[in-house]
């Protein structure tokens, strides 16, 4: 990213170009060299579809982006939710160095061929603030699927430009024998490893396998050191990942008081009932946690009576929380000094993107003669059910704006939850849109870091997932005479650069796909980021962040 001090002069009417006349400007970058300014030449004729080019007559110039170290420029048709009718890839692009590209009615750019590096947080080992992003279910496959669709095969997300990168081993143990590994984790065990530095069993929230002993979390340690704290997620705030930073309970599914009650086949969480000396459900713990801001879904888990018959919502209000339900309410709460409990949906929030015409991965179909029927390709479109909830980007911006003036610093955890949830459902557009939401939220944090270089940004994942890119036609299609059991489900996406990408969900043909036991990527920049390199344990992230915040 470029330094915040860059000044761009607004174009006057007399300097606006006509069709075929390139307009470009040299701009200073952080290290004093020169970068590239991209502009949008708007035409007078409206675009008829997301993939049609606008007409030729130029009407207005709008600044799009300033990119250092550009090699080539690509144009991508508008994706859902993007403002301009054609969009330059904002993360990477290509064009021959020291040459001019003119696309009438689209983008004009000058590449100067000067190598620059993105601005990063100040060097050093101590951070005042930490923004920890969790891309739930993100592994290299999930990132590549989203990158190919959104940015092209040679694209790059903003966090993939971070100076410090690593691969993290996802370690999990058996509940009945904590000395024995379990090779596939979940969000509870992975979240606990990140939040508390403890390798635990699947389903446990910030507690040790076997004993149930509670372990302190990064958020709790930060609060104890006088820092402000916050949680932002697109899931219910009682879901496994956010819960691991705030709550302590034996089973992740005991989200509200009703979930604690035993059934004939499941004892649920008896040891965590308040009547038995426990802390209560996850919602009950969050309601009195003192976390400065809690933004996500989960209203249904708070709209329940506790063991004393009192609504958890009432408990939260009595503890000083202002409860907001939509984006408008969040905006209105900007100046309110109260702790904020944002509940923007009953449970997990709706995703921003879906497949057009209901497109998703489906089991492979065969003709009567046994030939494979190619799945119909589809694109991703806006989800009409997204509603009035704030986007992850908006929630992250709101949280950082609120925390910005904190003299003692802060710890903020931001989760893009539905990469995992949509991969479970075999919905590639849902997980691609959610990965885009993660990237947009990270960009907000990077802009914040430019103003506050004492901020450490870390992007992590809790576990791997099922989706992978496969060739099409597949070997299954070629060997159909011998293949009796079609593997999993497949979707074919038509990407924004015009290609066809086949995505397979191959863990089973059940309605719910499963996690995988792969290592996961880690990206970091800012003070204290240097230990993020090579192959590390997922639980090492706890120590890295703890040392960066001097919480020893």
Coordinates of N, CA and C in Angstrom, one line a residue, residues 288-407:
X288 N -21.7 -10.9 30.1 CA -21.0 -10.3 31.2 C -19.5 -10.2 31.1
X289 N -19.0 -10.4 29.8 CA -17.6 -10.5 29.6 C -16.9 -9.2 29.7
X290 N -17.6 -8.0 29.4 CA -16.9 -6.7 29.4 C -16.1 -6.5 28.1
X291 N -16.2 -7.3 27.1 CA -15.6 -7.0 25.8 C -16.2 -5.8 25.3
X292 N -15.4 -4.8 24.8 CA -15.9 -3.5 24.4 C -16.9 -3.6 23.3
X293 N -16.7 -4.4 22.3 CA -17.6 -4.6 21.2 C -17.7 -6.0 20.7
X294 N -18.9 -6.5 20.5 CA -19.2 -7.8 20.0 C -20.1 -7.7 18.8
X295 N -19.6 -7.9 17.6 CA -20.4 -7.7 16.4 C -20.5 -9.0 15.6
X296 N -21.7 -9.4 15.3 CA -22.0 -10.6 14.5 C -23.4 -11.0 14.5
X297 N -23.7 -12.3 14.4 CA -25.0 -12.8 14.6 C -25.2 -13.5 15.9
X298 N -26.3 -14.2 16.1 CA -26.6 -14.9 17.3 C -27.7 -14.5 18.2
X299 N -28.6 -13.6 17.7 CA -29.7 -13.1 18.5 C -30.4 -14.2 19.2
X300 N -30.7 -15.3 18.5 CA -31.5 -16.4 19.1 C -30.9 -17.0 20.3
X301 N -29.6 -17.0 20.4 CA -28.9 -17.5 21.6 C -29.0 -16.6 22.8
X302 N -29.2 -15.3 22.6 CA -29.3 -14.4 23.7 C -30.8 -14.2 24.1
X303 N -31.7 -14.4 23.2 CA -33.1 -14.3 23.4 C -33.7 -15.5 24.1
X304 N -33.0 -15.9 25.2 CA -33.4 -17.1 25.9 C -33.3 -16.8 27.4
X305 N -34.1 -17.5 28.2 CA -34.0 -17.3 29.7 C -32.8 -18.2 30.2
X306 N -32.1 -17.6 31.2 CA -31.1 -18.4 31.8 C -31.7 -19.3 32.9
X307 N -30.8 -19.9 33.7 CA -31.3 -20.9 34.7 C -32.2 -20.2 35.8
X308 N -32.0 -18.9 35.9 CA -32.9 -18.1 36.9 C -34.1 -17.6 36.2
X309 N -34.3 -17.8 34.9 CA -35.5 -17.3 34.2 C -35.3 -15.9 33.7
X310 N -34.1 -15.4 33.7 CA -33.9 -14.0 33.2 C -33.3 -14.1 31.8
X311 N -33.8 -13.3 30.9 CA -33.3 -13.3 29.5 C -31.8 -12.9 29.5
X312 N -31.0 -13.6 28.6 CA -29.6 -13.2 28.5 C -29.5 -11.8 27.9
X313 N -30.4 -11.4 27.1 CA -30.4 -10.0 26.6 C -30.5 -9.0 27.8
X314 N -31.4 -9.3 28.7 CA -31.5 -8.4 29.9 C -30.2 -8.4 30.7
X315 N -29.6 -9.6 30.8 CA -28.3 -9.7 31.5 C -27.2 -8.8 30.9
X316 N -27.2 -8.8 29.5 CA -26.3 -8.0 28.8 C -26.5 -6.5 29.0
X317 N -27.8 -6.1 28.9 CA -28.1 -4.7 29.2 C -27.7 -4.3 30.6
X318 N -28.0 -5.1 31.5 CA -27.6 -4.8 32.9 C -26.1 -4.7 33.1
X319 N -25.4 -5.4 32.2 CA -23.9 -5.4 32.3 C -23.3 -4.2 31.5
X320 N -24.2 -3.4 30.9 CA -23.7 -2.2 30.3 C -23.7 -2.2 28.7
X321 N -24.3 -3.2 28.1 CA -24.2 -3.4 26.7 C -25.4 -2.6 26.0
X322 N -25.1 -1.9 25.0 CA -26.2 -1.4 24.1 C -26.3 -2.4 23.0
X323 N -27.5 -2.8 22.7 CA -27.8 -3.9 21.7 C -28.3 -3.2 20.4
X324 N -27.6 -3.5 19.3 CA -28.0 -3.0 18.0 C -28.3 -4.2 17.1
X325 N -29.2 -4.0 16.1 CA -29.7 -5.1 15.3 C -29.4 -5.0 13.9
X326 N -29.0 -3.8 13.3 CA -28.8 -3.7 11.9 C -27.7 -2.6 11.7
X327 N -27.4 -2.4 10.4 CA -26.3 -1.5 10.0 C -26.7 -0.1 10.4
X328 N -27.9 0.3 10.3 CA -28.3 1.7 10.7 C -28.1 1.9 12.2
X329 N -28.5 0.9 13.0 CA -28.3 0.9 14.4 C -26.8 1.0 14.8
X330 N -26.0 0.3 14.0 CA -24.6 0.4 14.3 C -24.0 1.8 14.0
X331 N -24.5 2.4 12.9 CA -24.0 3.8 12.6 C -24.5 4.7 13.7
X332 N -25.7 4.6 14.2 CA -26.2 5.5 15.2 C -25.4 5.3 16.6
X333 N -24.9 4.1 16.8 CA -24.2 3.8 18.0 C -22.7 4.3 18.0
X334 N -22.3 5.0 16.9 CA -20.9 5.3 16.8 C -20.4 6.2 18.0
X335 N -21.3 7.1 18.4 CA -20.9 8.0 19.5 C -21.3 7.6 20.9
X336 N -21.9 6.5 21.0 CA -22.4 6.0 22.3 C -21.2 5.4 23.1
X337 N -21.0 5.8 24.3 CA -19.9 5.2 25.1 C -20.1 3.8 25.6
X338 N -21.3 3.3 25.5 CA -21.6 2.0 26.0 C -20.8 0.9 25.3
X339 N -20.7 -0.3 26.0 CA -20.2 -1.5 25.3 C -21.3 -1.8 24.3
X340 N -20.9 -2.3 23.1 CA -21.8 -2.6 22.0 C -21.9 -4.1 21.8
X341 N -23.2 -4.5 21.8 CA -23.5 -5.9 21.4 C -24.3 -5.9 20.1
X342 N -23.7 -6.1 19.0 CA -24.3 -6.1 17.7 C -24.8 -7.5 17.3
X343 N -26.1 -7.7 17.2 CA -26.7 -9.0 16.8 C -27.5 -8.8 15.6
X344 N -26.8 -9.0 14.4 CA -27.4 -8.7 13.1 C -28.1 -9.8 12.4
X345 N -28.3 -10.9 13.1 CA -29.0 -12.0 12.6 C -29.3 -13.0 13.7
X346 N -30.2 -14.0 13.5 CA -30.5 -14.9 14.5 C -29.4 -15.9 14.8
X347 N -28.6 -16.2 13.8 CA -27.4 -17.1 14.0 C -26.3 -16.6 13.0
X348 N -25.9 -17.5 12.1 CA -24.9 -17.1 11.2 C -25.5 -16.0 10.2
X349 N -24.7 -15.0 9.8 CA -25.2 -14.0 9.0 C -25.2 -14.5 7.5
X350 N -26.1 -13.9 6.7 CA -26.2 -14.3 5.3 C -25.0 -13.9 4.6
X351 N -24.6 -14.7 3.6 CA -23.4 -14.4 2.8 C -23.7 -13.3 1.8
X352 N -22.7 -12.7 1.2 CA -22.9 -11.6 0.3 C -23.1 -12.2 -1.1
X353 N -22.6 -13.3 -1.5 CA -22.7 -13.9 -2.8 C -23.3 -15.3 -2.8
X354 N -24.0 -15.6 -3.9 CA -24.5 -16.9 -4.1 C -24.3 -17.2 -5.6
X355 N -24.5 -18.5 -6.0 CA -24.4 -18.9 -7.4 C -25.7 -18.4 -8.1
X356 N -25.5 -18.0 -9.4 CA -26.6 -17.5 -10.1 C -27.5 -18.8 -10.4
X357 N -28.8 -18.5 -10.4 CA -29.8 -19.6 -10.6 C -29.6 -20.7 -9.6
X358 N -29.2 -20.4 -8.4 CA -29.1 -21.5 -7.4 C -27.8 -22.4 -7.6
X359 N -26.9 -21.9 -8.4 CA -25.7 -22.7 -8.8 C -24.9 -23.1 -7.5
X360 N -24.6 -24.3 -7.4 CA -23.7 -24.9 -6.3 C -23.2 -26.2 -6.8
X361 N -22.3 -26.8 -6.0 CA -21.8 -28.1 -6.3 C -22.9 -29.2 -6.2
X362 N -22.9 -30.1 -7.1 CA -23.9 -31.2 -7.1 C -23.3 -32.5 -7.5
X363 N -23.9 -33.6 -7.1 CA -23.3 -34.9 -7.5 C -23.3 -35.0 -9.0
X364 N -22.3 -35.7 -9.5 CA -22.1 -35.9 -10.9 C -23.2 -36.8 -11.5
X365 N -23.8 -36.3 -12.6 CA -24.9 -37.0 -13.2 C -24.4 -37.8 -14.4
X366 N -25.0 -38.9 -14.7 CA -24.7 -39.8 -15.8 C -25.8 -39.9 -16.8
X367 N -25.6 -40.1 -18.0 CA -26.6 -40.4 -19.0 C -27.0 -41.9 -18.8
X368 N -28.0 -42.3 -19.5 CA -28.4 -43.7 -19.5 C -27.3 -44.6 -19.9
X369 N -26.5 -44.1 -20.9 CA -25.4 -44.9 -21.4 C -24.1 -44.8 -20.5
X370 N -24.2 -44.1 -19.4 CA -23.1 -44.0 -18.5 C -22.1 -42.9 -18.8
X371 N -22.4 -42.0 -19.7 CA -21.5 -40.8 -19.9 C -21.8 -39.7 -18.9
X372 N -20.7 -39.0 -18.6 CA -20.8 -37.9 -17.6 C -21.5 -36.7 -18.3
X373 N -22.4 -36.1 -17.6 CA -23.1 -34.9 -18.0 C -22.3 -33.7 -17.4
X374 N -21.8 -32.9 -18.2 CA -21.0 -31.7 -17.7 C -21.9 -30.8 -16.9
X375 N -21.5 -30.5 -15.7 CA -22.3 -29.5 -14.9 C -22.3 -28.2 -15.6
X376 N -23.5 -27.5 -15.6 CA -23.6 -26.2 -16.3 C -22.8 -25.2 -15.5
X377 N -22.0 -24.4 -16.2 CA -21.2 -23.4 -15.5 C -22.1 -22.2 -15.1
X378 N -21.6 -21.5 -14.0 CA -22.4 -20.4 -13.5 C -21.4 -19.4 -12.9
X379 N -21.9 -18.2 -12.7 CA -21.2 -17.1 -12.1 C -21.7 -16.8 -10.7
X380 N -21.0 -16.0 -10.0 CA -21.5 -15.6 -8.6 C -22.2 -14.2 -8.7
X381 N -23.3 -14.1 -8.0 CA -24.1 -12.9 -8.0 C -24.4 -12.5 -6.6
X382 N -24.9 -11.3 -6.5 CA -25.3 -10.8 -5.1 C -26.4 -11.6 -4.5
X383 N -26.3 -11.8 -3.2 CA -27.3 -12.6 -2.5 C -28.5 -11.7 -2.2
X384 N -29.7 -11.9 -2.7 CA -30.8 -11.0 -2.5 C -31.3 -11.1 -1.0
X385 N -30.8 -12.1 -0.3 CA -31.2 -12.2 1.1 C -30.2 -11.6 2.1
X386 N -29.2 -10.9 1.6 CA -28.2 -10.3 2.4 C -28.8 -9.4 3.4
X387 N -29.8 -8.6 3.0 CA -30.5 -7.8 4.0 C -29.8 -6.5 4.4
X388 N -30.1 -6.1 5.6 CA -29.6 -4.8 6.2 C -28.5 -5.0 7.1
X389 N -27.9 -6.2 7.1 CA -26.8 -6.4 8.0 C -25.5 -5.7 7.5
X390 N -24.6 -5.2 8.3 CA -23.4 -4.6 7.9 C -22.4 -5.6 7.3
X391 N -21.6 -5.2 6.3 CA -20.6 -6.1 5.8 C -19.5 -6.3 6.8
X392 N -18.7 -7.3 6.5 CA -17.5 -7.5 7.4 C -16.6 -6.3 7.3
X393 N -16.4 -5.8 6.1 CA -15.6 -4.6 5.9 C -16.1 -3.4 6.8
X394 N -17.5 -3.2 6.7 CA -18.1 -2.1 7.5 C -17.9 -2.3 9.0
X395 N -18.1 -3.6 9.4 CA -18.0 -3.9 10.9 C -16.5 -3.7 11.3
X396 N -15.6 -4.1 10.5 CA -14.2 -3.9 10.8 C -13.8 -2.4 10.9
X397 N -14.3 -1.6 9.9 CA -14.0 -0.2 9.9 C -14.6 0.5 11.1
X398 N -15.8 0.1 11.5 CA -16.5 0.6 12.6 C -15.7 0.3 13.9
X399 N -15.3 -0.9 14.0 CA -14.5 -1.3 15.2 C -13.2 -0.6 15.3
X400 N -12.5 -0.5 14.2 CA -11.2 0.2 14.3 C -11.4 1.7 14.6
X401 N -12.4 2.3 14.0 CA -12.7 3.7 14.3 C -12.9 3.9 15.8
X402 N -13.7 3.0 16.3 CA -14.1 3.1 17.7 C -12.8 2.9 18.7
X403 N -12.0 2.0 18.3 CA -10.8 1.7 19.1 C -9.6 2.6 18.8
X404 N -9.7 3.4 17.8 CA -8.5 4.1 17.3 C -7.9 5.0 18.4
X405 N -8.7 5.7 19.1 CA -8.2 6.7 20.1 C -7.8 6.1 21.4
X406 N -7.8 4.8 21.5 CA -7.5 4.1 22.8 C -6.0 4.4 23.1
X407 N -5.7 5.1 24.2 CA -4.3 5.3 24.5 C -3.5 4.1 24.9

